[in-house]
PDB file of C-alpha atoms in Angstrom:
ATOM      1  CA  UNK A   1     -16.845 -14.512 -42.147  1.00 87.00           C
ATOM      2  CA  UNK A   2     -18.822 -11.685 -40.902  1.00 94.00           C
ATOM      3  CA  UNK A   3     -17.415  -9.263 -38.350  1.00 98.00           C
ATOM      4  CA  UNK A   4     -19.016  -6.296 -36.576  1.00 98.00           C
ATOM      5  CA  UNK A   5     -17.309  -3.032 -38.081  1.00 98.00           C
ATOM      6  CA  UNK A   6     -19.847  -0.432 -36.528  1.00 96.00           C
ATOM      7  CA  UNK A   7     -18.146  -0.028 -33.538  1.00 95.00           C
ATOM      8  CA  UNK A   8     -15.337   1.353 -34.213  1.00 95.00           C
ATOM      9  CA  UNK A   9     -15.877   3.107 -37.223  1.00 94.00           C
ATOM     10  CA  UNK A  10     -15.044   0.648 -39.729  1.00 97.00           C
ATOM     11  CA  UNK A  11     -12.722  -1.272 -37.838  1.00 97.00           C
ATOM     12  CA  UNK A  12     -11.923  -4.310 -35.882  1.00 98.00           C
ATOM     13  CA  UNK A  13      -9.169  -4.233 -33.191  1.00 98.00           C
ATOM     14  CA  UNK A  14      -6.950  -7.644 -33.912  1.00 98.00           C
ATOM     15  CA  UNK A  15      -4.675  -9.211 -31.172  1.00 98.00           C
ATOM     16  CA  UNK A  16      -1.525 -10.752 -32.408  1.00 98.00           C
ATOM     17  CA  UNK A  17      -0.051 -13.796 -30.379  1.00 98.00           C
ATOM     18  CA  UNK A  18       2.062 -16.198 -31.330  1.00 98.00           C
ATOM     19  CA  UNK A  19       0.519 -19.536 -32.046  1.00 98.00           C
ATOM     20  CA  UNK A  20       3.645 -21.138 -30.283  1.00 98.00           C
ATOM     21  CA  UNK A  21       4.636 -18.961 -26.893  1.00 98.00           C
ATOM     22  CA  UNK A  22       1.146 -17.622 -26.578  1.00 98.00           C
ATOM     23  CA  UNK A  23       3.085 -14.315 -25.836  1.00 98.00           C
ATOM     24  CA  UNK A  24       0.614 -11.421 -27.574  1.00 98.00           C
ATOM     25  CA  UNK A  25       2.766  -9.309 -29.652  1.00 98.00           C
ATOM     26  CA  UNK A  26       0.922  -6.723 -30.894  1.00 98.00           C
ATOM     27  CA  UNK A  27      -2.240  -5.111 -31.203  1.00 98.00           C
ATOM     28  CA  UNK A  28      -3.549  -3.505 -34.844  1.00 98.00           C
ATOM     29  CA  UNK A  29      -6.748  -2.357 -36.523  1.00 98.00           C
ATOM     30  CA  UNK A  30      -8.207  -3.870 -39.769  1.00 98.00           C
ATOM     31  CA  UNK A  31     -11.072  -2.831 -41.774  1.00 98.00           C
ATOM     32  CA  UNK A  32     -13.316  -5.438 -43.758  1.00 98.00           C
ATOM     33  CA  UNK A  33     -10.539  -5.311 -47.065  1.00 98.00           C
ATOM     34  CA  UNK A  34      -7.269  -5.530 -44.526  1.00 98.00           C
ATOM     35  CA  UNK A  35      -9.376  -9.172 -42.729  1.00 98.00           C
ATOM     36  CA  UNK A  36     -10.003 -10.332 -46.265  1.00 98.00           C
ATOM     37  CA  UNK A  37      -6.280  -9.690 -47.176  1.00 98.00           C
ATOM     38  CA  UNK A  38      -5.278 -11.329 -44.098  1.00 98.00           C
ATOM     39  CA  UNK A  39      -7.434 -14.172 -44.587  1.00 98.00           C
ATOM     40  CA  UNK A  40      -6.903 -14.642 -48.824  1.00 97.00           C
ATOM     41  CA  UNK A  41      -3.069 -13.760 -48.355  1.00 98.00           C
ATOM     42  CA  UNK A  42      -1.742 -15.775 -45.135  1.00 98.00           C
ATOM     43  CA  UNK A  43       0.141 -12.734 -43.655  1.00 98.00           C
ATOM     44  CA  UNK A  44      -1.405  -9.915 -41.277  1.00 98.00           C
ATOM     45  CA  UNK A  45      -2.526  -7.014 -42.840  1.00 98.00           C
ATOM     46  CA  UNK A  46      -3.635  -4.000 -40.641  1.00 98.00           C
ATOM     47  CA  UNK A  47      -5.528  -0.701 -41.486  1.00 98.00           C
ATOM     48  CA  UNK A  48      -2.820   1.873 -40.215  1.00 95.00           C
ATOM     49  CA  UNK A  49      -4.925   4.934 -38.974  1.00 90.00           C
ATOM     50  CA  UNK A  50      -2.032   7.110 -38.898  1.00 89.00           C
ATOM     51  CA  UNK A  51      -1.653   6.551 -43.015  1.00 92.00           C
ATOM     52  CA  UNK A  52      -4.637   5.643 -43.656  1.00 94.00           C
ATOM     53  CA  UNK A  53      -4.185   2.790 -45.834  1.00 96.00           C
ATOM     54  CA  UNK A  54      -3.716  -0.450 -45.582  1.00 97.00           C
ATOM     55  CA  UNK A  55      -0.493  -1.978 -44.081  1.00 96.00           C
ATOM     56  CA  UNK A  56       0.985  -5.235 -44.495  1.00 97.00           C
ATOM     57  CA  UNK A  57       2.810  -6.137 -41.529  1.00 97.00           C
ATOM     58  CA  UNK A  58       6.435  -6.549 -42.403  1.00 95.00           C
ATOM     59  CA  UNK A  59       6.337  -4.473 -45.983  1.00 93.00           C
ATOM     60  CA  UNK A  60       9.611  -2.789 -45.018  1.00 88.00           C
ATOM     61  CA  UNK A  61      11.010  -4.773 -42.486  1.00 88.00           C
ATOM     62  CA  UNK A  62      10.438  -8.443 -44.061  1.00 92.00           C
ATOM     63  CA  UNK A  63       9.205  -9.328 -40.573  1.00 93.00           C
ATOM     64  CA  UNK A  64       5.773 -10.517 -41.873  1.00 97.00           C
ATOM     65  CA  UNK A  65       3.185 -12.404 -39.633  1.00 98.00           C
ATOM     66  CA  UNK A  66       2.294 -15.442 -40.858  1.00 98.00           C
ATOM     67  CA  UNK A  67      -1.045 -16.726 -40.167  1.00 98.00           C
ATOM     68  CA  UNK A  68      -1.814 -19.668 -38.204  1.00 98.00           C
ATOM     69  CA  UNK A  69      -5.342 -19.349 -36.857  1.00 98.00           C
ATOM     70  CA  UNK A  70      -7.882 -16.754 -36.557  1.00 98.00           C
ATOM     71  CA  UNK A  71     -10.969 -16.345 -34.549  1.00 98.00           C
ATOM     72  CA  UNK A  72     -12.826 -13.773 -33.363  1.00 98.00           C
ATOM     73  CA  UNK A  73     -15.235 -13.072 -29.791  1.00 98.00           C
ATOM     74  CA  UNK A  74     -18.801 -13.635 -29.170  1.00 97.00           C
ATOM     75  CA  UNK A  75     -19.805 -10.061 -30.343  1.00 96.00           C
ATOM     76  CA  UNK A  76     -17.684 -10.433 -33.345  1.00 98.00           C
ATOM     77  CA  UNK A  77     -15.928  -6.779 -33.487  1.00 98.00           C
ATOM     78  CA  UNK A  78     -12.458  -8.086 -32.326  1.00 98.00           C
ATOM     79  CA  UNK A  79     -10.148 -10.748 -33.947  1.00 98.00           C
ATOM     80  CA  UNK A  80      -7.556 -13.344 -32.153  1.00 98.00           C
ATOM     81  CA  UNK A  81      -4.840 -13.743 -35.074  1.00 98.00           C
ATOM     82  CA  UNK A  82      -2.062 -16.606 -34.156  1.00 98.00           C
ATOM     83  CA  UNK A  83       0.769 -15.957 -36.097  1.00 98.00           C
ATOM     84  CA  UNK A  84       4.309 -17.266 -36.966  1.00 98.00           C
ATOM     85  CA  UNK A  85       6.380 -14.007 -36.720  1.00 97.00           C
ATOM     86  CA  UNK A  86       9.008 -13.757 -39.222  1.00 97.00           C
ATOM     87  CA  UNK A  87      12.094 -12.222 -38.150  1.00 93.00           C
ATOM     88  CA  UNK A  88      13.181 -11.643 -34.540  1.00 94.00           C
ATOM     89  CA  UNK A  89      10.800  -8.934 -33.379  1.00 96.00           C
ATOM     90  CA  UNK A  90       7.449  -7.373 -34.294  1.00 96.00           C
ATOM     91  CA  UNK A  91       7.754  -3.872 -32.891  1.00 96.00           C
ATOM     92  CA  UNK A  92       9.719  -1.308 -34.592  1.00 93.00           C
ATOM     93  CA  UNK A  93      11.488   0.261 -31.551  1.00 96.00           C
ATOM     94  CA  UNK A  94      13.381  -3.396 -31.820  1.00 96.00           C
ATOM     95  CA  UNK A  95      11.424  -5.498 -29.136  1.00 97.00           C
ATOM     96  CA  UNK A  96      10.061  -9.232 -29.893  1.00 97.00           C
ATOM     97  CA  UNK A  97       6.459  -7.834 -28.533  1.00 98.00           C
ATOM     98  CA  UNK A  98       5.263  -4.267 -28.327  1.00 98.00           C
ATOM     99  CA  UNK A  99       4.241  -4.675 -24.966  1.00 98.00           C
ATOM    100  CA  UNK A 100       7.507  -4.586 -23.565  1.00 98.00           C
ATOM    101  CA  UNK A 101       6.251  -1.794 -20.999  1.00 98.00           C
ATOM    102  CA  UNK A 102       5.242  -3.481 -17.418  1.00 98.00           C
ATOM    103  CA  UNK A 103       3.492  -1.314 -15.136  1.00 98.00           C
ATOM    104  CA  UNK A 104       5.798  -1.329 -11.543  1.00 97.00           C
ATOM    105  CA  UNK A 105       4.314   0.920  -8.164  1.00 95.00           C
ATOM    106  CA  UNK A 106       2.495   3.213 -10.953  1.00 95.00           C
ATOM    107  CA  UNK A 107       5.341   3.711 -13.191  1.00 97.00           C
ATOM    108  CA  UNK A 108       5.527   2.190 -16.928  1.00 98.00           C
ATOM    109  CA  UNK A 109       9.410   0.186 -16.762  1.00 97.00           C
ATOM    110  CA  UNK A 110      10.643  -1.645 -19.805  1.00 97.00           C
ATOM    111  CA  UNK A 111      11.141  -5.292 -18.925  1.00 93.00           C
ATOM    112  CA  UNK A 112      13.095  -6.815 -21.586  1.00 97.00           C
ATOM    113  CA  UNK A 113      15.753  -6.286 -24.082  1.00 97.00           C
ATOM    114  CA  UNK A 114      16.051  -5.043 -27.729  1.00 97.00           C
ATOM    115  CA  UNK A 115      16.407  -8.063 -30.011  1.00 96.00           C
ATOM    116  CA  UNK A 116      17.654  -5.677 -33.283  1.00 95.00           C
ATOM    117  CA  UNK A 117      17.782  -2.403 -33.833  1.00 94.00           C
ATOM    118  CA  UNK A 118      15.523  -0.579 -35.588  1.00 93.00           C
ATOM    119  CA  UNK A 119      17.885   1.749 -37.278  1.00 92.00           C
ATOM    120  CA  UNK A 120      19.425  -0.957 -38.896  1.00 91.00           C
ATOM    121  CA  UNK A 121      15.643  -2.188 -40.211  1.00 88.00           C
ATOM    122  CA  UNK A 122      14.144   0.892 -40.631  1.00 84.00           C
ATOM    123  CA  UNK A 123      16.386   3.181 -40.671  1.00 79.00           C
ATOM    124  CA  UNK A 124      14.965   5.642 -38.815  1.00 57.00           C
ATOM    125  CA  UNK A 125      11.521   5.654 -40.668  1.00 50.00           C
ATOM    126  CA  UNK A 126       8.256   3.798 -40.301  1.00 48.00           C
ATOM    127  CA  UNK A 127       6.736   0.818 -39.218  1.00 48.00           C
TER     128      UNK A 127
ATOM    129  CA  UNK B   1       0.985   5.477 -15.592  1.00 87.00           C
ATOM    130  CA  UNK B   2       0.337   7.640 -18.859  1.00 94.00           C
ATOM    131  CA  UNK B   3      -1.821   5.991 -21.477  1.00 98.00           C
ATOM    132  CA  UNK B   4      -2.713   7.731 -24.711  1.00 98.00           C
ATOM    133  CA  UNK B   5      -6.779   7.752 -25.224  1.00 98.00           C
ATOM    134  CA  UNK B   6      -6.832  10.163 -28.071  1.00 96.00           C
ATOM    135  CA  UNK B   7      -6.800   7.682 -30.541  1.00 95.00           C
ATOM    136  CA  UNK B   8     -10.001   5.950 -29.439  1.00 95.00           C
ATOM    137  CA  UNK B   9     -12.282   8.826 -27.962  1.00 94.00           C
ATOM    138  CA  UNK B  10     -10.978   8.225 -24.693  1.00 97.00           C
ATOM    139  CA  UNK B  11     -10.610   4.856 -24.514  1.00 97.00           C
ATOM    140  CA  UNK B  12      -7.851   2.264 -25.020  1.00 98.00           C
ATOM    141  CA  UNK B  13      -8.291  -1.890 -25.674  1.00 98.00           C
ATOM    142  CA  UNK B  14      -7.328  -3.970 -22.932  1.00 98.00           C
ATOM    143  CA  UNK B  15      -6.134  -7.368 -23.544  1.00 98.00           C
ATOM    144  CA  UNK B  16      -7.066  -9.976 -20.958  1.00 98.00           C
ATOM    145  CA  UNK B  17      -5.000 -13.070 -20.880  1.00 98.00           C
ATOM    146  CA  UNK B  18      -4.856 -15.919 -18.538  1.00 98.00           C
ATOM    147  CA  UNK B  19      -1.473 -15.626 -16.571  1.00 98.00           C
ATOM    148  CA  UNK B  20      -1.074 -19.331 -16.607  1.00 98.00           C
ATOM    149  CA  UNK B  21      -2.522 -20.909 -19.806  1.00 98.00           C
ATOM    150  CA  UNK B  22      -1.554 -17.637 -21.891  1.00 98.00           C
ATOM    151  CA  UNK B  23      -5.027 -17.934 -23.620  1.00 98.00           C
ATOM    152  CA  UNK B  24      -6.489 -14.675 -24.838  1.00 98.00           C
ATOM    153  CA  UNK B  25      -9.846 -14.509 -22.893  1.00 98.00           C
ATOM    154  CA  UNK B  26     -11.334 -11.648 -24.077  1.00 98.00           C
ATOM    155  CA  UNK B  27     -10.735  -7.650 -24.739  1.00 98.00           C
ATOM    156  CA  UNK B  28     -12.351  -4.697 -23.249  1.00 98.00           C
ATOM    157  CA  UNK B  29     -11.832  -0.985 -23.531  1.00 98.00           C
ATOM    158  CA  UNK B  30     -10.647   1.380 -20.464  1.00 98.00           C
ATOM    159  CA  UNK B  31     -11.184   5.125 -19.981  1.00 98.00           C
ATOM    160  CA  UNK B  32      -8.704   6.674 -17.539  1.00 98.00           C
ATOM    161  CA  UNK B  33     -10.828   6.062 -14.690  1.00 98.00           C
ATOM    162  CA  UNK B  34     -11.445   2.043 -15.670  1.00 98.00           C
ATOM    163  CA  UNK B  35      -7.635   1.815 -16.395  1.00 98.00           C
ATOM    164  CA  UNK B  36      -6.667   3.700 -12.754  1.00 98.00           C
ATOM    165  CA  UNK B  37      -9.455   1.668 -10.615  1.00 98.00           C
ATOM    166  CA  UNK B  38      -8.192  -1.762 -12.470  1.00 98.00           C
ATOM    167  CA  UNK B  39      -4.667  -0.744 -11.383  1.00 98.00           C
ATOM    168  CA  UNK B  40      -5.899   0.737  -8.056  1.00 97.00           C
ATOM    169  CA  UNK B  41      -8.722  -2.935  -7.109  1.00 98.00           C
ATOM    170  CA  UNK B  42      -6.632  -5.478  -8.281  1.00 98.00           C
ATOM    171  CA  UNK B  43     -10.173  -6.246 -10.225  1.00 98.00           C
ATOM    172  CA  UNK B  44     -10.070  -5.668 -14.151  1.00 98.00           C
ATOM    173  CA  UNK B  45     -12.781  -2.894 -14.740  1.00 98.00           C
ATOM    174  CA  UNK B  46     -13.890  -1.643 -17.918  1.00 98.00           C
ATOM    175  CA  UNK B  47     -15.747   0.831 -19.891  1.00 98.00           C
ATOM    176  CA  UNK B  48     -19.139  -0.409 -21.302  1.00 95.00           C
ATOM    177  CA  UNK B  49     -19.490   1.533 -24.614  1.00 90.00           C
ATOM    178  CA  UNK B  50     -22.794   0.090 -24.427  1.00 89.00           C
ATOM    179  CA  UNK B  51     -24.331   1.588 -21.280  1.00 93.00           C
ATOM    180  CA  UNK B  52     -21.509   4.162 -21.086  1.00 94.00           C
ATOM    181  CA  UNK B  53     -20.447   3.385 -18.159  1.00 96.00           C
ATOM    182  CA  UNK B  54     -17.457   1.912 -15.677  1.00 97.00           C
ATOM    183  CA  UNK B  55     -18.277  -1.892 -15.544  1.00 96.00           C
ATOM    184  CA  UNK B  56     -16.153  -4.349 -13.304  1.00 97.00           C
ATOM    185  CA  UNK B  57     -16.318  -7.467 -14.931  1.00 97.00           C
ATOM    186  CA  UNK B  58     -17.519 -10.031 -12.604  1.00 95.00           C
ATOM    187  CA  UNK B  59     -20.257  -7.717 -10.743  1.00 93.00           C
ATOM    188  CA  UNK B  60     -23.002  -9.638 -11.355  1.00 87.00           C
ATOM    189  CA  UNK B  61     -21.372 -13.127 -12.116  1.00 89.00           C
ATOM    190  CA  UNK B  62     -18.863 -12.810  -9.701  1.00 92.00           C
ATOM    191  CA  UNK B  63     -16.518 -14.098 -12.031  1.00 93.00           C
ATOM    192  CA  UNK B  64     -13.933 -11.376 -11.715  1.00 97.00           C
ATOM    193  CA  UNK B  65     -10.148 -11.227 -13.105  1.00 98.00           C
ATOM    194  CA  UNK B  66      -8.099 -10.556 -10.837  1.00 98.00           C
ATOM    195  CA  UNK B  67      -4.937  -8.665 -12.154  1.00 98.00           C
ATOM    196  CA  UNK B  68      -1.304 -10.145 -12.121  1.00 98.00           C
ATOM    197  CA  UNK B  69       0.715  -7.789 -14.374  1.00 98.00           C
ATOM    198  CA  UNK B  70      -0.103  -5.099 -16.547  1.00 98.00           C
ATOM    199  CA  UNK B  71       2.029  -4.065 -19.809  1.00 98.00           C
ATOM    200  CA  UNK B  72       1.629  -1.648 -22.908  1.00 98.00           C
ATOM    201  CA  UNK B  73       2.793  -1.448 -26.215  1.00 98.00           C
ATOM    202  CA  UNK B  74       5.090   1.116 -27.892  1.00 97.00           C
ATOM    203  CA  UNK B  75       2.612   3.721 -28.636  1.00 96.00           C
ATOM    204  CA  UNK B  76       1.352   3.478 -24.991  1.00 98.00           C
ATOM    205  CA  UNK B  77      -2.555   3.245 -27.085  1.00 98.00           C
ATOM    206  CA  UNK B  78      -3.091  -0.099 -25.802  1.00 98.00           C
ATOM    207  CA  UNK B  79      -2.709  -2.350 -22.662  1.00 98.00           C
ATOM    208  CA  UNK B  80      -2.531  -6.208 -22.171  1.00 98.00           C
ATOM    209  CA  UNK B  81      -3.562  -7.528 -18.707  1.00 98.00           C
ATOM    210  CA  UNK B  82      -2.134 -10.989 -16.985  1.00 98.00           C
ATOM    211  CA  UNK B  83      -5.336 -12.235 -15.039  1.00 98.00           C
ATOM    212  CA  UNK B  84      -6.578 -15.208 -13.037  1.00 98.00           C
ATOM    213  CA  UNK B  85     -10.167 -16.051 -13.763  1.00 97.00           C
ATOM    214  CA  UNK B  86     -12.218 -16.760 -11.156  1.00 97.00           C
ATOM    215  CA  UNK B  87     -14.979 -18.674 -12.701  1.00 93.00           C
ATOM    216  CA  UNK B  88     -15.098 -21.209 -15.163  1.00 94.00           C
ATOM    217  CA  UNK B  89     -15.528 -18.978 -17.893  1.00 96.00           C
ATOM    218  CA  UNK B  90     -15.148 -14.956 -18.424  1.00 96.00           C
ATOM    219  CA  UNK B  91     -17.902 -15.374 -21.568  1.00 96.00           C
ATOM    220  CA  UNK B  92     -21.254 -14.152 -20.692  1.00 93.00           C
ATOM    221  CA  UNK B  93     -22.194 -17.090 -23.403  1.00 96.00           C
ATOM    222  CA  UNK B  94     -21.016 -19.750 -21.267  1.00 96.00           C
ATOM    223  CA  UNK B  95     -17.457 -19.935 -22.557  1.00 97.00           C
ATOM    224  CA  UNK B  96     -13.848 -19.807 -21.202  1.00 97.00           C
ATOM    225  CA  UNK B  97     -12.989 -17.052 -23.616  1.00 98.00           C
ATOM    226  CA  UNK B  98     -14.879 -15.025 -25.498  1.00 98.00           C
ATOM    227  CA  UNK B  99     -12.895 -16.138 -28.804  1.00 98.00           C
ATOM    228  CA  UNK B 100     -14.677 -19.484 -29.238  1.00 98.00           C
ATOM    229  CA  UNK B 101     -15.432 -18.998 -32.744  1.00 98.00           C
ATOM    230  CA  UNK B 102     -12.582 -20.183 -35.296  1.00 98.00           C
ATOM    231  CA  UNK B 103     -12.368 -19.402 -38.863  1.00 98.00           C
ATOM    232  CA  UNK B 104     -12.181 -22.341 -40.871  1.00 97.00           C
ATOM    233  CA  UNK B 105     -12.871 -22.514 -45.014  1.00 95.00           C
ATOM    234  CA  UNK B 106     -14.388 -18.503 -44.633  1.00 95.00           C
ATOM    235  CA  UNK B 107     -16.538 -19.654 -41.728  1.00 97.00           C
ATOM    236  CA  UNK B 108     -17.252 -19.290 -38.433  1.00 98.00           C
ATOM    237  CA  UNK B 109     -16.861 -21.953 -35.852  1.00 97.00           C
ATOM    238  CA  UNK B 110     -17.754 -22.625 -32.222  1.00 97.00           C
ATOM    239  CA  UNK B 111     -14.589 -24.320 -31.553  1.00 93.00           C
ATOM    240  CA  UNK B 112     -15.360 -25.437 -27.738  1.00 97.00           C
ATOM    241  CA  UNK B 113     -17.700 -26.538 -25.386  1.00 97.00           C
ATOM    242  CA  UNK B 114     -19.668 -24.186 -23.283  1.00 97.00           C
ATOM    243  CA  UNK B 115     -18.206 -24.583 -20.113  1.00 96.00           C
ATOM    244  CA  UNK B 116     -21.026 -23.099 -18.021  1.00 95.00           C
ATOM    245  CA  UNK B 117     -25.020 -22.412 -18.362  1.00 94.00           C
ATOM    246  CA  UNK B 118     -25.078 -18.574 -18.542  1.00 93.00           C
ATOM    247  CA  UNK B 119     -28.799 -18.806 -17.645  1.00 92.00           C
ATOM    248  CA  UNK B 120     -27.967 -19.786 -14.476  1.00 91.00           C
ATOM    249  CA  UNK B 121     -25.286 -16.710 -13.934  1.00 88.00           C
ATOM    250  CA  UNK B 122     -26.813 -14.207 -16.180  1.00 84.00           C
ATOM    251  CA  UNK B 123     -30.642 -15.351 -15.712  1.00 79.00           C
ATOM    252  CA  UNK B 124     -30.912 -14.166 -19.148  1.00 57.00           C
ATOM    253  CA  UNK B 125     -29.764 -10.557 -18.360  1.00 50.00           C
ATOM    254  CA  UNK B 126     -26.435  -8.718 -19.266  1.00 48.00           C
ATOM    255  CA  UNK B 127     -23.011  -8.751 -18.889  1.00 48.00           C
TER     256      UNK B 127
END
């Protein structure tokens, strides 16, 4: 289960798609103890570098990632995670994926809807 | 076009999916100047933290990506890039993706078959 931390300074960037619509929902950073939580749990757990601590996906919001399948790339420093996602978005400005930004003639244009509203789930505060 | 590097020393991950199959194929990191010639070629070009330097995937086994849409997430840290392959695989270890290993009872398995001989592309050498 061994992954190549040196990188990136302890961490491992891990790509979150849905293990149905192959749509990649987020992107996150875990460090050896948030993979082995992820892995012993069932449910994504990220290292948040802004807190620095460990973050369970969903802690506040209840929309957890559920763990279908991980694997990881020939060099071993990044992970593929397939998940179930719980609830009707993963970001927390209310969109199912937080790539919801599509580049157009050089200019960043948001391509989709809000699916909730963050207020209402996080009232205003953190991921 | 703004991206925010800070987080990464100048760099951000780029997340290269197959446009049709939605398969994750691998992930790279971009500097500005990777991230604006990408945009700018049409070719997916990243930043080797290896041999610090731009790298355009495909140079030497011409199996490029060629870009069909380009989104990022929320914190604008991170982008995810629609490609087609040209190639059989965009491994330098012979595979379709670089995430051929799957974790199954805390181990790591090669999940697929090789789909080409990378001695033949690579003659041994790098990426």
């Amino acid at each position: 289960m061994t992954l190549d931390y040196t990188k990136l300074d302890g961490l491992v960037p891990a790509v979150i798609q849905d293990h149905e619509s192959g749509r990649v929902l987020m992107v996150g950073f875990m460090n050896d103890e948030a993979f082995r939580k992820t892995v012993e749990t069932g449910f994504a757990t990220f290292y948040s570098r802004s807190r620095n601590k460990l973050w369970l996906k969903g802690e506040s919001s209840g929309h957890r990632l559920v763990v279908k399948e991980i694997s990881t790339d020939c060099d071993q420093d990044t992970v593929l995670v397939k998940v179930e996602a719980i609830g009707p978005g993963v970001c927390h400005e209310g969109y199912q994926s937080c790539f919801f930004r599509v580049l157009r003639n050089g200019e960043w244009n948001v391509s989709e809807s809000q699916v909730y509203d963050p207020k209402e789930v996080y009232g205003g505060g953190s991921k």
